[in-house]
């Protein structure tokens, strides 16, 4: 059974970079046809998918965040990380990492499901 755990600072100042790490256990992030996503939920709003890193290390980001987001991985630690630059208070949210299947859309790998989720971590952007 795959388990995910988010970690990182709970408070980030405006204009800084938000960085979170997801540690995966019970499965490898390089397992074929799996993909690993970051998803957030601002207070009072729905879930927003942010981006994905596939089993081969390729990435795809939400167009609305593409200029500010990057997702990387450390295969030796079985971790993947989120970096969101130039944050504002509107980036305040509970951030989740999630893993599941993927499909190839011709240019990118896209997530096909989110079978495993971390518990979520609150990040507040405030001075």
mmCIF file of C-alpha atoms in Angstrom:
data_model
loop_
_atom_site.group_PDB
_atom_site.id
_atom_site.type_symbol
_atom_site.label_atom_id
_atom_site.label_comp_id
_atom_site.label_asym_id
_atom_site.label_seq_id
_atom_site.Cartn_x
_atom_site.Cartn_y
_atom_site.Cartn_z
ATOM 1 C CA UNK A 1 0.000 0.000 0.000
ATOM 2 C CA UNK A 2 1.447 3.311 -1.105
ATOM 3 C CA UNK A 3 1.618 6.022 1.523
ATOM 4 C CA UNK A 4 2.477 9.686 0.998
ATOM 5 C CA UNK A 5 3.539 12.316 3.505
ATOM 6 C CA UNK A 6 3.926 16.036 2.851
ATOM 7 C CA UNK A 7 6.508 18.133 4.676
ATOM 8 C CA UNK A 8 7.616 21.731 4.591
ATOM 9 C CA UNK A 9 7.151 25.116 6.227
ATOM 10 C CA UNK A 10 3.688 26.140 7.308
ATOM 11 C CA UNK A 11 4.308 29.852 6.823
ATOM 12 C CA UNK A 12 5.818 31.599 3.822
ATOM 13 C CA UNK A 13 6.229 35.328 3.269
ATOM 14 C CA UNK A 14 4.776 37.031 0.198
ATOM 15 C CA UNK A 15 7.070 37.101 -2.848
ATOM 16 C CA UNK A 16 9.069 34.128 -1.533
ATOM 17 C CA UNK A 17 9.165 30.580 -2.874
ATOM 18 C CA UNK A 18 6.968 27.901 -1.338
ATOM 19 C CA UNK A 19 8.680 24.517 -1.249
ATOM 20 C CA UNK A 20 7.109 21.256 -0.119
ATOM 21 C CA UNK A 21 8.334 17.675 -0.262
ATOM 22 C CA UNK A 22 6.325 14.490 -0.526
ATOM 23 C CA UNK A 23 7.895 11.285 0.768
ATOM 24 C CA UNK A 24 6.504 8.103 -0.759
ATOM 25 C CA UNK A 25 6.628 4.720 0.947
ATOM 26 C CA UNK A 26 5.319 1.330 -0.105
ATOM 27 C CA UNK A 27 6.103 1.969 -3.751
ATOM 28 C CA UNK A 28 8.662 3.599 -6.021
ATOM 29 C CA UNK A 29 8.112 6.924 -7.758
ATOM 30 C CA UNK A 30 9.833 5.407 -10.801
ATOM 31 C CA UNK A 31 7.321 2.587 -11.161
ATOM 32 C CA UNK A 32 6.158 2.513 -14.760
ATOM 33 C CA UNK A 33 2.847 4.179 -15.567
ATOM 34 C CA UNK A 34 2.582 5.950 -12.243
ATOM 35 C CA UNK A 35 2.455 9.716 -11.740
ATOM 36 C CA UNK A 36 2.720 11.977 -8.741
ATOM 37 C CA UNK A 37 0.751 15.179 -8.380
ATOM 38 C CA UNK A 38 0.419 18.226 -6.215
ATOM 39 C CA UNK A 39 -3.107 19.405 -5.432
ATOM 40 C CA UNK A 40 -4.205 22.294 -3.240
ATOM 41 C CA UNK A 41 -7.378 23.524 -1.608
ATOM 42 C CA UNK A 42 -7.646 27.203 -0.661
ATOM 43 C CA UNK A 43 -9.911 28.014 2.276
ATOM 44 C CA UNK A 44 -13.542 27.801 1.286
ATOM 45 C CA UNK A 45 -12.746 26.611 -2.244
ATOM 46 C CA UNK A 46 -12.473 23.359 -4.130
ATOM 47 C CA UNK A 47 -9.488 21.234 -4.999
ATOM 48 C CA UNK A 48 -7.068 22.603 -7.592
ATOM 49 C CA UNK A 49 -4.710 20.270 -9.415
ATOM 50 C CA UNK A 50 -1.317 21.993 -9.767
ATOM 51 C CA UNK A 51 1.020 19.701 -11.641
ATOM 52 C CA UNK A 52 2.448 16.219 -12.055
ATOM 53 C CA UNK A 53 5.756 14.426 -12.351
ATOM 54 C CA UNK A 54 5.562 11.088 -14.116
ATOM 55 C CA UNK A 55 7.515 7.900 -13.515
ATOM 56 C CA UNK A 56 10.064 8.933 -16.140
ATOM 57 C CA UNK A 57 10.683 12.336 -14.539
ATOM 58 C CA UNK A 58 8.729 14.331 -17.092
ATOM 59 C CA UNK A 59 6.437 17.061 -15.818
ATOM 60 C CA UNK A 60 3.218 18.785 -16.757
ATOM 61 C CA UNK A 61 1.816 21.840 -15.038
ATOM 62 C CA UNK A 62 -1.535 23.541 -14.808
ATOM 63 C CA UNK A 63 -1.544 26.359 -17.381
ATOM 64 C CA UNK A 64 -2.669 28.804 -14.698
ATOM 65 C CA UNK A 65 0.465 28.106 -12.644
ATOM 66 C CA UNK A 66 2.959 27.290 -15.379
ATOM 67 C CA UNK A 67 5.004 30.468 -14.943
ATOM 68 C CA UNK A 68 5.503 29.923 -11.201
ATOM 69 C CA UNK A 69 5.582 26.178 -10.587
ATOM 70 C CA UNK A 70 8.154 23.447 -10.840
ATOM 71 C CA UNK A 71 8.107 19.850 -9.611
ATOM 72 C CA UNK A 72 11.279 17.869 -9.094
ATOM 73 C CA UNK A 73 12.198 14.520 -7.623
ATOM 74 C CA UNK A 74 14.915 12.729 -5.702
ATOM 75 C CA UNK A 75 14.752 9.083 -6.656
ATOM 76 C CA UNK A 76 17.363 8.104 -4.048
ATOM 77 C CA UNK A 77 14.984 9.302 -1.328
ATOM 78 C CA UNK A 78 11.775 8.363 -3.161
ATOM 79 C CA UNK A 79 10.575 11.952 -2.839
ATOM 80 C CA UNK A 80 9.126 14.579 -5.110
ATOM 81 C CA UNK A 81 8.949 18.286 -4.407
ATOM 82 C CA UNK A 82 6.866 21.329 -5.258
ATOM 83 C CA UNK A 83 8.321 24.774 -5.772
ATOM 84 C CA UNK A 84 5.968 27.726 -6.236
ATOM 85 C CA UNK A 85 7.589 31.110 -6.740
ATOM 86 C CA UNK A 86 6.382 34.647 -6.055
ATOM 87 C CA UNK A 87 3.654 33.553 -3.666
ATOM 88 C CA UNK A 88 0.852 35.843 -2.516
ATOM 89 C CA UNK A 89 -1.766 35.413 0.209
ATOM 90 C CA UNK A 90 -4.001 33.907 -2.489
ATOM 91 C CA UNK A 91 -1.676 30.894 -2.491
ATOM 92 C CA UNK A 92 -2.675 30.068 1.083
ATOM 93 C CA UNK A 93 -4.102 26.551 1.027
ATOM 94 C CA UNK A 94 -3.909 23.000 2.236
ATOM 95 C CA UNK A 95 -1.465 21.255 -0.083
ATOM 96 C CA UNK A 96 -1.772 17.568 -0.895
ATOM 97 C CA UNK A 97 0.506 15.196 -2.748
ATOM 98 C CA UNK A 98 -1.173 12.338 -4.543
ATOM 99 C CA UNK A 99 -0.172 9.362 -6.644
ATOM 100 C CA UNK A 100 -1.927 7.216 -9.191
ATOM 101 C CA UNK A 101 -2.036 6.037 -12.751
ATOM 102 C CA UNK A 102 -1.074 8.021 -15.813
ATOM 103 C CA UNK A 103 -1.679 8.062 -19.538
ATOM 104 C CA UNK A 104 0.369 9.503 -22.367
ATOM 105 C CA UNK A 105 -1.411 12.239 -24.272
ATOM 106 C CA UNK A 106 1.082 12.510 -27.103
ATOM 107 C CA UNK A 107 3.244 15.200 -25.558
ATOM 108 C CA UNK A 108 2.853 14.849 -21.822
ATOM 109 C CA UNK A 109 1.918 12.248 -19.250
ATOM 110 C CA UNK A 110 -1.319 13.172 -17.504
ATOM 111 C CA UNK A 111 -2.710 11.760 -14.255
ATOM 112 C CA UNK A 112 -5.577 9.333 -14.807
ATOM 113 C CA UNK A 113 -6.507 8.870 -11.174
ATOM 114 C CA UNK A 114 -5.403 9.780 -7.663
ATOM 115 C CA UNK A 115 -5.486 6.512 -5.779
ATOM 116 C CA UNK A 116 -3.207 7.528 -2.925
ATOM 117 C CA UNK A 117 -3.155 10.804 -1.026
ATOM 118 C CA UNK A 118 -1.089 12.401 1.675
ATOM 119 C CA UNK A 119 -2.864 13.835 4.691
ATOM 120 C CA UNK A 120 -2.291 17.395 3.517
ATOM 121 C CA UNK A 121 -0.314 20.256 4.974
ATOM 122 C CA UNK A 122 -1.474 23.803 5.634
ATOM 123 C CA UNK A 123 0.629 26.565 4.122
ATOM 124 C CA UNK A 124 -0.159 30.173 4.923
ATOM 125 C CA UNK A 125 1.310 33.054 2.954
ATOM 126 C CA UNK A 126 1.578 36.067 5.211
ATOM 127 C CA UNK A 127 4.058 38.678 6.277
#
